[in-house]
Coordinates of C-alpha atoms in Angstrom, one line a residue:
M313 CA -29.6 -17.6 -18.3
A314 CA -30.5 -16.1 -14.9
V315 CA -27.5 -13.9 -13.2
A316 CA -26.2 -15.9 -10.3
P317 CA -26.9 -14.6 -7.1
I318 CA -24.1 -12.9 -5.0
A319 CA -26.1 -12.5 -1.8
R320 CA -28.1 -15.2 0.4
P321 CA -31.5 -15.8 -0.9
N322 CA -34.2 -13.0 0.3
C323 CA -31.4 -10.7 1.3
L324 CA -30.7 -7.2 -0.6
D325 CA -27.8 -7.5 -3.1
S326 CA -27.2 -4.0 -3.1
C327 CA -27.2 -0.6 -1.4
G328 CA -28.9 1.9 -3.9
Q329 CA -28.0 1.2 -7.4
N330 CA -24.2 1.5 -7.2
I331 CA -22.7 -0.6 -4.4
S332 CA -23.5 -4.3 -4.6
I333 CA -23.5 -6.3 -1.3
P334 CA -21.9 -9.9 -1.7
F335 CA -21.8 -12.4 0.9
P336 CA -20.2 -12.8 3.3
F337 CA -21.0 -9.1 3.9
G338 CA -25.0 -8.4 4.2
I339 CA -27.6 -6.0 5.1
G340 CA -30.0 -7.2 7.9
T341 CA -30.1 -9.8 10.2
G342 CA -29.3 -13.4 8.7
C343 CA -28.0 -12.1 5.6
Y344 CA -24.1 -11.7 6.6
L345 CA -21.5 -14.4 7.9
D346 CA -21.5 -12.7 11.2
K347 CA -22.0 -9.2 12.7
Q348 CA -18.3 -8.4 11.7
F349 CA -19.8 -8.3 8.0
E350 CA -22.9 -6.5 8.6
I351 CA -23.6 -3.4 6.1
E352 CA -25.3 -0.5 7.2
C353 CA -27.1 1.1 4.1
N354 CA -28.2 4.9 4.7
Q355 CA -31.1 5.3 2.2
T356 CA -31.9 8.2 3.2
A357 CA -28.5 9.8 1.6
K358 CA -28.5 10.6 -2.2
P359 CA -27.2 8.8 -3.4
P360 CA -27.4 5.8 -0.6
R361 CA -24.5 5.3 1.6
A362 CA -23.0 1.8 2.7
Y363 CA -20.9 1.3 5.6
I364 CA -19.3 -1.8 7.2
R365 CA -20.8 -1.1 10.9
S366 CA -18.0 -3.0 12.8
I367 CA -15.3 -0.6 11.8
K368 CA -17.3 2.6 10.5
L369 CA -15.8 2.9 7.4
E370 CA -17.9 3.9 4.2
V371 CA -17.7 1.5 1.5
V372 CA -16.9 2.4 -2.3
N373 CA -17.2 -1.1 -3.7
I374 CA -16.9 -5.0 -2.4
S375 CA -15.4 -7.3 -4.9
V376 CA -15.5 -11.2 -4.3
D377 CA -13.3 -12.0 -7.2
R378 CA -10.6 -9.6 -5.8
G379 CA -11.5 -10.4 -2.2
A380 CA -11.5 -7.2 -1.4
A381 CA -13.3 -4.2 -0.3
I382 CA -12.7 -0.7 -1.2
V383 CA -13.6 2.0 1.7
K384 CA -13.3 5.7 1.8
G385 CA -9.8 6.2 3.9
P386 CA -8.9 9.2 5.8
I387 CA -6.5 11.8 5.0
I388 CA -4.6 12.6 8.0
S389 CA -2.9 16.0 8.3
F390 CA -0.1 17.5 10.8
N391 CA 1.0 21.1 11.1
S392 CA 4.4 22.2 11.9
S393 CA 4.1 21.7 15.9
G394 CA 2.8 18.1 15.3
R395 CA -0.7 18.7 15.8
Q396 CA -2.9 15.9 14.0
A397 CA -6.2 16.5 12.2
G398 CA -8.3 13.2 10.8
L399 CA -8.5 10.1 12.9
P400 CA -6.4 6.9 12.4
V401 CA -7.8 3.6 11.4
N402 CA -7.6 0.6 13.9
L403 CA -8.8 -2.8 12.9
T404 CA -7.5 -4.9 15.3
G405 CA -10.0 -7.7 16.7
T406 CA -11.9 -7.5 13.3
P407 CA -11.7 -9.7 10.3
F408 CA -10.2 -6.8 8.0
I409 CA -6.5 -6.1 7.3
F410 CA -5.1 -3.5 5.2
S411 CA -4.4 -5.0 1.4
Y412 CA -0.6 -5.2 0.5
R413 CA -2.3 -3.3 -2.8
N414 CA -2.3 -0.4 -0.5
V415 CA 0.4 2.6 -0.8
F416 CA 1.7 4.4 2.2
V417 CA 2.2 8.0 1.2
A418 CA 3.5 11.2 2.7
M419 CA 3.0 14.8 1.5
G420 CA 5.1 17.8 2.7
C421 CA 8.6 19.3 2.6
N422 CA 11.5 17.8 4.2
T423 CA 9.4 15.1 5.9
R424 CA 10.1 11.8 7.4
A425 CA 6.7 9.3 7.7
V426 CA 6.5 6.3 9.3
M427 CA 3.7 3.8 10.4
T428 CA 3.4 3.2 14.0
D429 CA 2.0 0.7 16.2
I430 CA 2.4 -2.3 13.6
Q431 CA 5.6 -4.2 14.8
P432 CA 7.9 -5.8 13.7
Y433 CA 7.3 -4.1 10.7
L434 CA 9.1 -1.3 9.4
I435 CA 7.0 1.1 6.8
G436 CA 8.1 4.8 6.1
C437 CA 9.8 7.1 3.7
E438 CA 11.4 10.4 3.4
S439 CA 10.9 13.3 1.4
T440 CA 12.9 16.6 0.4
C441 CA 11.9 19.9 -0.5
K442 CA 14.1 19.9 -3.9
D443 CA 12.1 20.3 -7.2
Q444 CA 13.0 17.0 -8.4
S445 CA 11.9 14.0 -6.6
A446 CA 14.7 12.7 -4.2
N447 CA 13.0 10.1 -1.9
V448 CA 14.6 7.4 0.2
N449 CA 12.2 4.5 0.6
L450 CA 12.6 2.2 3.8
L451 CA 11.2 -0.7 2.0
G452 CA 12.8 0.1 -1.6
T453 CA 9.8 0.6 -3.7
D454 CA 9.3 3.9 -5.1
F455 CA 5.7 5.3 -6.6
C456 CA 5.7 8.9 -5.7
S457 CA 7.1 11.3 -8.7
G458 CA 6.1 14.7 -7.4
K459 CA 8.5 17.1 -5.2
N460 CA 7.8 17.1 -1.6
C461 CA 6.2 13.8 -1.8
C462 CA 7.2 10.0 -1.0
A463 CA 5.4 6.6 -1.0
S464 CA 6.0 3.0 0.3
S465 CA 4.6 -0.5 -0.2
I466 CA 3.1 -2.0 2.9
S467 CA 3.4 -5.4 4.6
S468 CA 1.0 -8.0 4.6
F469 CA -1.6 -8.3 7.7
V470 CA -0.9 -4.4 8.8
Q471 CA -4.3 -3.5 11.2
V472 CA -3.4 0.0 12.2
F473 CA -2.8 3.2 10.1
N474 CA -1.7 5.4 12.9
P475 CA 1.2 7.7 11.0
R476 CA 3.8 9.8 12.6
L477 CA 5.2 12.5 10.6
E478 CA 8.2 14.6 11.7
A479 CA 10.5 17.5 9.9
L480 CA 13.8 16.2 8.8
D481 CA 15.5 19.6 9.7
D482 CA 14.3 23.4 10.2
N483 CA 13.8 23.9 6.4
Q484 CA 10.4 22.6 6.4
G485 CA 9.3 26.0 8.2
K486 CA 6.7 26.9 10.8
N487 CA 4.0 27.3 8.5
G488 CA 4.2 23.9 6.8
R489 CA 2.2 21.2 6.7
W490 CA 2.1 17.4 6.2
W491 CA -0.4 15.0 5.0
A492 CA -0.1 11.0 5.2
F493 CA -2.9 8.5 3.9
L494 CA -3.1 4.9 2.3
A495 CA -4.6 4.5 -0.8
S496 CA -5.1 1.6 -3.2
D497 CA -2.1 1.5 -5.8
E498 CA -4.4 1.3 -8.8
W499 CA -6.1 4.8 -7.9
F500 CA -2.5 6.4 -6.7
T501 CA -0.9 5.3 -9.9
S502 CA -3.6 7.1 -12.0
N503 CA -3.6 10.1 -9.7
K504 CA -0.4 10.9 -8.4
T505 CA 0.3 13.6 -11.1
D506 CA -2.6 15.6 -9.8
S507 CA -1.2 15.4 -6.0
L508 CA -1.7 19.1 -5.3
A509 CA -5.9 18.0 -5.0
V510 CA -5.1 15.7 -2.2
P511 CA -5.2 18.0 0.7
Y512 CA -8.7 19.3 -0.7
M513 CA -10.1 15.8 -0.8
D514 CA -12.4 14.1 1.7
Y515 CA -11.1 10.8 1.3
V516 CA -8.6 8.3 -0.8
P517 CA -9.9 4.7 -1.7
M518 CA -8.2 2.3 0.7
E519 CA -8.5 -1.5 0.0
L520 CA -8.8 -4.0 2.7
F521 CA -9.0 -7.7 2.6
W522 CA -10.8 -9.8 4.9
I523 CA -10.7 -12.9 7.0
A524 CA -13.6 -15.3 6.8
S525 CA -13.3 -18.3 8.8
N526 CA -15.6 -21.2 9.0
L527 CA -16.3 -21.2 5.4
D528 CA -16.6 -24.4 3.3
L529 CA -13.8 -23.8 0.7
E530 CA -14.1 -27.3 -0.7
K531 CA -16.8 -26.5 -3.3
S532 CA -15.7 -26.9 -7.1
P533 CA -15.0 -24.9 -9.2
V534 CA -13.2 -22.5 -6.9
H535 CA -10.1 -20.9 -6.7
C536 CA -9.0 -19.9 -3.4
E537 CA -6.0 -18.0 -2.3
L538 CA -4.8 -18.8 1.5
R539 CA -2.7 -16.2 3.4
N540 CA -1.5 -17.3 6.6
D541 CA 0.5 -15.2 9.0
N542 CA 0.8 -17.6 11.8
R543 CA -2.2 -15.7 13.5
S544 CA -5.3 -16.1 11.2
L545 CA -6.4 -17.6 7.9
A546 CA -7.4 -15.1 5.2
A547 CA -9.3 -17.0 2.3
G548 CA -9.9 -15.2 -0.6
C549 CA -11.9 -17.2 -3.2
H550 CA -13.5 -16.9 -6.7
C551 CA -14.8 -18.4 -9.2
Y552 CA -12.7 -19.6 -12.8
M553 CA -13.6 -16.7 -14.6
D554 CA -13.1 -17.6 -17.6
S555 CA -16.1 -20.6 -17.5
Y556 CA -17.7 -19.7 -14.1
E557 CA -19.5 -17.3 -12.1
G558 CA -21.2 -16.7 -9.0
N559 CA -19.8 -16.4 -5.4
P560 CA -17.9 -19.4 -3.9
Y561 CA -18.8 -18.0 -0.5
L562 CA -22.7 -19.2 -1.0
K563 CA -24.2 -22.6 -0.8
S564 CA -25.2 -21.9 -4.4
G565 CA -21.1 -21.8 -5.3
C566 CA -20.1 -21.2 -8.8
T567 CA -22.2 -21.9 -12.0
A568 CA -20.9 -22.5 -15.5
R569 CA -21.7 -19.5 -17.8
K570 CA -23.6 -20.0 -20.8
G571 CA -21.8 -22.0 -23.6
K572 CA -19.4 -22.7 -20.9
G573 CA -18.4 -25.7 -18.7

């Protein structure tokens, strides 16, 4: 049985050998839902690298089943005077939102970290300089197990990552440094014991949901998860995976797996 298509007919379905590009994303005119989902594939890089052109973030993986894209998220650092290195991410005006499956993480001694420009939400955490983890999480969920580190879950429909970090008292020290990032909870859970490596990393995997409007979501068999924040409708659809495969966003929809249906 032929493999079910993931891209529109006559469109590339991958960037290089490792990055699949399923519709509503696409490479080239007519291959994406709209310009916001256009993928730029840099074939000169070794290996080739894919970017979501509208938000200028590099793609690691796109999963229709999860309704999410994994991108390379920035690690933003601050010195003791508050000077920032690393660019914030603002998705306002795009169909992308930060997935609630991300974790907001701050690293540093005696640090208060908050995500700004996301009213009415309150997301942040505090860390101490103690050898044992003593984190105060404003949302009540603690993912960070190492010293000088705290973490918080995030709310749905957040589109701005522009953290603010500050010292809780003078114990932080004039030579101190802090780091903040949004990371996929799966990645962070499996890497939190190696947190000392973070300051030397170029990026962390960060998960985005997408909001795809004007789609025919009445196809069968399809399962759709609808999220509504009174501003937009985010539709994450996938085929019933035990019996069907394919891309529900395409006209071809879902097809029965061999021996199923």
